[in-house]
mmCIF file of C-alpha atoms in Angstrom:
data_model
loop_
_atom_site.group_PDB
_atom_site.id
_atom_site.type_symbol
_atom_site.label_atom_id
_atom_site.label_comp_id
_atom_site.label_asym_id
_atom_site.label_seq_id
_atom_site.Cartn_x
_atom_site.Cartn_y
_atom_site.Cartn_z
ATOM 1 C CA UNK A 1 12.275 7.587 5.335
ATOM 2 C CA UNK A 2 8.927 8.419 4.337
ATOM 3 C CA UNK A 3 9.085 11.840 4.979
ATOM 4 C CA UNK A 4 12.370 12.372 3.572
ATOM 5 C CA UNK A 5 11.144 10.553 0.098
ATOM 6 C CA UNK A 6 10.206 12.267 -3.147
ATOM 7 C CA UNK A 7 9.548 8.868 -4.228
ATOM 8 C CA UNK A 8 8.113 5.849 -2.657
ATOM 9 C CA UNK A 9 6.845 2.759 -4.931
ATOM 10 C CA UNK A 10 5.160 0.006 -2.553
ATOM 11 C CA UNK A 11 4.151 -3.433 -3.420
ATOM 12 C CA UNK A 12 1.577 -4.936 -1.075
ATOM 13 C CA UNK A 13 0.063 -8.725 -1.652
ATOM 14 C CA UNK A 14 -2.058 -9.153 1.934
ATOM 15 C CA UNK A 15 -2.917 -5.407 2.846
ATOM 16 C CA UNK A 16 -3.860 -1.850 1.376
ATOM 17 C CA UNK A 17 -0.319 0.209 2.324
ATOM 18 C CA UNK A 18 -0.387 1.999 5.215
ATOM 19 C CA UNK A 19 -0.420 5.378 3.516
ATOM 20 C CA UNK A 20 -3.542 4.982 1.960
ATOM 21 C CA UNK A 21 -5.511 3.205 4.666
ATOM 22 C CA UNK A 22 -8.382 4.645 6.344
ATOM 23 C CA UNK A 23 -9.189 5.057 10.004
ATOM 24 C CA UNK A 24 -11.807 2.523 10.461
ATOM 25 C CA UNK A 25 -9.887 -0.352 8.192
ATOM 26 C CA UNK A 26 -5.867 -0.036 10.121
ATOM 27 C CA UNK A 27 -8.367 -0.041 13.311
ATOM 28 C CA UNK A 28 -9.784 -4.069 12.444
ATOM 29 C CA UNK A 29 -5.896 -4.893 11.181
ATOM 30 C CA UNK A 30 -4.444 -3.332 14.726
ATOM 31 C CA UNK A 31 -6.989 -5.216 16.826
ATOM 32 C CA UNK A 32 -6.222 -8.152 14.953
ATOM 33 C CA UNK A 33 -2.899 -8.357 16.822
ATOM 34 C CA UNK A 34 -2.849 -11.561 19.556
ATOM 35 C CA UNK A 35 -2.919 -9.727 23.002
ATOM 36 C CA UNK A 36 -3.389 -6.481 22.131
ATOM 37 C CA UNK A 37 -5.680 -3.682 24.299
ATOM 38 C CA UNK A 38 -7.649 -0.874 23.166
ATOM 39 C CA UNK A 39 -5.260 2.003 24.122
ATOM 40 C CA UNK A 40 -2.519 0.058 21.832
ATOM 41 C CA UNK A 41 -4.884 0.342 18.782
ATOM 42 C CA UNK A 42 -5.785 3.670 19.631
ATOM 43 C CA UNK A 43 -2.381 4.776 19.665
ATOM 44 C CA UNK A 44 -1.303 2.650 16.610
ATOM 45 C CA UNK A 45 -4.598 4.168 14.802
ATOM 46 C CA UNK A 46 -3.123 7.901 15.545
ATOM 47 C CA UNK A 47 0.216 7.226 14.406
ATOM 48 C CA UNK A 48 -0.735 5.360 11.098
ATOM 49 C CA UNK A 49 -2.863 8.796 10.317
ATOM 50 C CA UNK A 50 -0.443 11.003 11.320
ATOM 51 C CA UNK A 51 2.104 9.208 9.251
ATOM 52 C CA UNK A 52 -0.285 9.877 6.053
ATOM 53 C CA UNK A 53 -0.227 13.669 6.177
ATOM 54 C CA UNK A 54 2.565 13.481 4.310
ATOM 55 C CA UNK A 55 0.358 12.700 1.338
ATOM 56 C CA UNK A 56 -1.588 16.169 2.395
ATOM 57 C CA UNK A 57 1.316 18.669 2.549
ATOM 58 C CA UNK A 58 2.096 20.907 -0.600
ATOM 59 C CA UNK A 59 4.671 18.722 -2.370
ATOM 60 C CA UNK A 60 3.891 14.665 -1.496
ATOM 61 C CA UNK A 61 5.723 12.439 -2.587
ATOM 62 C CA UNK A 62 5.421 10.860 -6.064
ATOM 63 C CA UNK A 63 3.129 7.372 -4.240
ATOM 64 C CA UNK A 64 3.147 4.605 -7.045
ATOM 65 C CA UNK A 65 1.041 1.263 -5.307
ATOM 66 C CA UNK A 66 0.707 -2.003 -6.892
ATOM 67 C CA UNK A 67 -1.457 -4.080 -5.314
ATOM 68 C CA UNK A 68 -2.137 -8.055 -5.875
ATOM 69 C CA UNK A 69 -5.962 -7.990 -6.727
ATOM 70 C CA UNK A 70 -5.939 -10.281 -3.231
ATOM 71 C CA UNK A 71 -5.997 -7.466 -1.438
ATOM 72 C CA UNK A 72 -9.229 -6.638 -2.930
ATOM 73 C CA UNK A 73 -10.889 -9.775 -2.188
ATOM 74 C CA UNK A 74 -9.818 -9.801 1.750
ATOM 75 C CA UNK A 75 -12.880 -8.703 3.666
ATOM 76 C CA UNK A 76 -10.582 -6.933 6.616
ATOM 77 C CA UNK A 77 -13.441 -5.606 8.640
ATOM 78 C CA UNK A 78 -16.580 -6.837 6.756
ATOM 79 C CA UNK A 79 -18.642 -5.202 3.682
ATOM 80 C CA UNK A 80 -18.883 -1.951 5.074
ATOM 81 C CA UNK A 81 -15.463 -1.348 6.007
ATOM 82 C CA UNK A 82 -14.140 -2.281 2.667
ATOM 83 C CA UNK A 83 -16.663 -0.649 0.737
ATOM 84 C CA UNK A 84 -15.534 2.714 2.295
ATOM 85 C CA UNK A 85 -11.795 1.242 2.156
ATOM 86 C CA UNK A 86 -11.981 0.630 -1.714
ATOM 87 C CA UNK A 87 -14.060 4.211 -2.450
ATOM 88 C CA UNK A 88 -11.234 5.392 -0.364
ATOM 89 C CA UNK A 89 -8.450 4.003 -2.802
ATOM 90 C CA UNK A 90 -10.649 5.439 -5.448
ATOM 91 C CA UNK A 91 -10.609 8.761 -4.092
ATOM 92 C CA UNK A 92 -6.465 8.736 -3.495
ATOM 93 C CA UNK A 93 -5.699 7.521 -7.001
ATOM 94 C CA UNK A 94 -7.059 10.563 -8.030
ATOM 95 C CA UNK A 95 -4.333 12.608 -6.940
ATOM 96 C CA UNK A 96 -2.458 13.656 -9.369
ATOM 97 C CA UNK A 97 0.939 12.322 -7.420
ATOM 98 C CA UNK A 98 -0.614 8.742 -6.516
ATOM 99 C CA UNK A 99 -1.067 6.223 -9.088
ATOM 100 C CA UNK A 100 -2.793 2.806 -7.906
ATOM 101 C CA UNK A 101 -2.633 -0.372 -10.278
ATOM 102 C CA UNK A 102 -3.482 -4.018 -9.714
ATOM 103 C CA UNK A 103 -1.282 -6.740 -10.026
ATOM 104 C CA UNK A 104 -4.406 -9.472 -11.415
ATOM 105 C CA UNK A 105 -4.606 -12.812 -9.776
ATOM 106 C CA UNK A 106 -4.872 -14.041 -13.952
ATOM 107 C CA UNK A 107 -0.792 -13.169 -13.670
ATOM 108 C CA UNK A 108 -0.192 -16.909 -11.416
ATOM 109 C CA UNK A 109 2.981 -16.510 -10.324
ATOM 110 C CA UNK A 110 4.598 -13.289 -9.590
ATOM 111 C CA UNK A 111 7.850 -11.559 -8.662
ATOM 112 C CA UNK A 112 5.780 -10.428 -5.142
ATOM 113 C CA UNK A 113 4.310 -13.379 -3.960
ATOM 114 C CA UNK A 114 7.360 -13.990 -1.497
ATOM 115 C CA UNK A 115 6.024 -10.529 0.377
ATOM 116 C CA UNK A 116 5.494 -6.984 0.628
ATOM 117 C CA UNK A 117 8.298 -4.060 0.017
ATOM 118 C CA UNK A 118 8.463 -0.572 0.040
ATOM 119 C CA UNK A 119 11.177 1.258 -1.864
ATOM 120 C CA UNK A 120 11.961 5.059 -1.342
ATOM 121 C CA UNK A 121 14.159 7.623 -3.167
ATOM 122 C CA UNK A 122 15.589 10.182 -1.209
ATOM 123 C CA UNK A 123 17.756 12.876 -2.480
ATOM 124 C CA UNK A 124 21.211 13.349 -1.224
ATOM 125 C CA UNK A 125 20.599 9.513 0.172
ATOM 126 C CA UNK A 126 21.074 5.966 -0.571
ATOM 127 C CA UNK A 127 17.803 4.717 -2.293
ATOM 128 C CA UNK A 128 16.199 2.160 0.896
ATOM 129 C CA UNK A 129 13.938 -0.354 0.782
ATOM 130 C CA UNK A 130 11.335 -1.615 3.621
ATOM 131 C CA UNK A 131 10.669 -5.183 3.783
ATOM 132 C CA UNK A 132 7.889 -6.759 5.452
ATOM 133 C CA UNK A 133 7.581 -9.320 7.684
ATOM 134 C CA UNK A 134 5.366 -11.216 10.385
ATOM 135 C CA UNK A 135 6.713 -9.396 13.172
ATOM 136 C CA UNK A 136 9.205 -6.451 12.148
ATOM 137 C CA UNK A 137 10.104 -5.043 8.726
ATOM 138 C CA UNK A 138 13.830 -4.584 7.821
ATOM 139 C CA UNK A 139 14.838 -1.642 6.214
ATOM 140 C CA UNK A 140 17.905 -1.823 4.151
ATOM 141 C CA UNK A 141 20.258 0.670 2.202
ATOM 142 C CA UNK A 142 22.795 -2.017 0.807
ATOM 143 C CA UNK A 143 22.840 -1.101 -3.141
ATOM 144 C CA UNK A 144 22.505 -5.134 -4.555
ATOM 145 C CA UNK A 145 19.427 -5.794 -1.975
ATOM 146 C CA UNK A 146 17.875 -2.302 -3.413
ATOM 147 C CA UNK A 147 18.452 -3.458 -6.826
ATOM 148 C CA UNK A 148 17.199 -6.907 -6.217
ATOM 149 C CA UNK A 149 13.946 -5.222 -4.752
ATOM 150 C CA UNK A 150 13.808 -2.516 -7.465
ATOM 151 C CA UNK A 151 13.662 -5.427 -10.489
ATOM 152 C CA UNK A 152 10.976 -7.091 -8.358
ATOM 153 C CA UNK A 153 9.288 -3.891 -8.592
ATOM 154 C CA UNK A 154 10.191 -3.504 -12.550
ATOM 155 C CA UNK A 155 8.669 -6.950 -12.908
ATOM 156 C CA UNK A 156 5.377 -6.573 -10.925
ATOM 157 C CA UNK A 157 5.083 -3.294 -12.890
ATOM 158 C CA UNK A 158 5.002 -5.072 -16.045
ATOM 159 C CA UNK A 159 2.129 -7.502 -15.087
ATOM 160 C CA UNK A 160 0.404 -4.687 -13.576
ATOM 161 C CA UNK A 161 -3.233 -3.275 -15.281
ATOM 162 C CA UNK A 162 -3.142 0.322 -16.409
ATOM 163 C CA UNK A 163 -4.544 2.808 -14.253
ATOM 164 C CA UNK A 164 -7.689 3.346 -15.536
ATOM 165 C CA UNK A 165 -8.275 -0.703 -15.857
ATOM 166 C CA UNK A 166 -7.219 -0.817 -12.261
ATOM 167 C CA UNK A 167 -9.647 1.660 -11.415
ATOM 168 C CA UNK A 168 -12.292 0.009 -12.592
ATOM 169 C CA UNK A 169 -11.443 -3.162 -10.841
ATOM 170 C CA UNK A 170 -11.312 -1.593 -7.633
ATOM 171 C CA UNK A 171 -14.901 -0.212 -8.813
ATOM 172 C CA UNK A 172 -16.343 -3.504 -9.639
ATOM 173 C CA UNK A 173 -15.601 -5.337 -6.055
ATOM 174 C CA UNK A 174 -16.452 -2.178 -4.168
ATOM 175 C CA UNK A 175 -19.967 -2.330 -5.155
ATOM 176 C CA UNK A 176 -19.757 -5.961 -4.506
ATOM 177 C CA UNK A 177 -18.937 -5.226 -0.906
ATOM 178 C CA UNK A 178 -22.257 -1.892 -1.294
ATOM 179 C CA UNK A 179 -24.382 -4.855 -2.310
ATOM 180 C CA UNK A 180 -23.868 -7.251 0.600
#
């Protein structure tokens, strides 16, 4: 459905979304899986970058991210890997089609602390939403589970920082992460 999307607004409170991930950081979550071998990450590596040209081709999708500032904090990979992670982020919420904002752990409880979603608009389609979980994700078309989603999304938006405050945070613990 990514593909297919003009739109896609994702919420993630663990990880940075797939989309926006680089090589080196979905390579430490992939090996992270119990019983997995080289070739699988390899593979799963290829097919999370290949997924992100979509980002790359002359008319992306409109990306809107939040992101609970936890996902900042989570040293996936160590310093280094984060540090280039994070000036990574920096460098895709500069395109004009991807906005990135952080949902601030000062917020307490939030409409997204029950898990990560994805919603997508697709023209000529039933709006879907992706919901993540342990071991699959679900992806659902039913219009009241969309809805449900989409006011979760409405409500994290509203707790949200501004762009250019986000920005800054995601400045502020990636030189953390240069200085260790």
């Amino acid at each position: 459905m990514e593909a297919a999307a003009h739109t896609i607004r994702a919420y993630q409170l663990a990880l940075i979304p797939g989309l926006l991930q680089t090589e080196r950081y979905a390579a430490t979550l992939f090996k992270g899986e119990p019983g997995v071998i080289p070739e699988q990450v390899d593979m799963a590596v290829r097919a999370r970058l290949k997924r992100q040209e979509i980002l790359t081709r002359p008319t992306p999708p409109m990306h809107s991210v939040l992101l609970d500032e936890t996902v900042l904090l989570r040293p996936i990979g160590g310093a280094e890997v984060m540090s280039e992670q994070l000036a990574h982020l920096l460098s895709m919420a500069a395109h004009p089609r991807i906005t990135v904002r952080i949902v601030p752990l000062a917020a307490g409880v939030t409409a997204g602390l029950l898990g990560s979603f994805v919603l997508a608009q697709v023209e000529r389609s039933a709006d879907a939403a992706y919901l993540e979980a342990a071991e699959t994700g679900e992806v659902t078309r039913q219009e009241e589970r969309v809805r449900a989603i989409s006011e979760r999304w409405d409500a994290l938006s509203h707790v949200a920082q501004p762009t250019f405050v986000s920005e800054q945070i995601i400045r502020e613990v990636m030189e953390r992460y240069a200085e260790q």
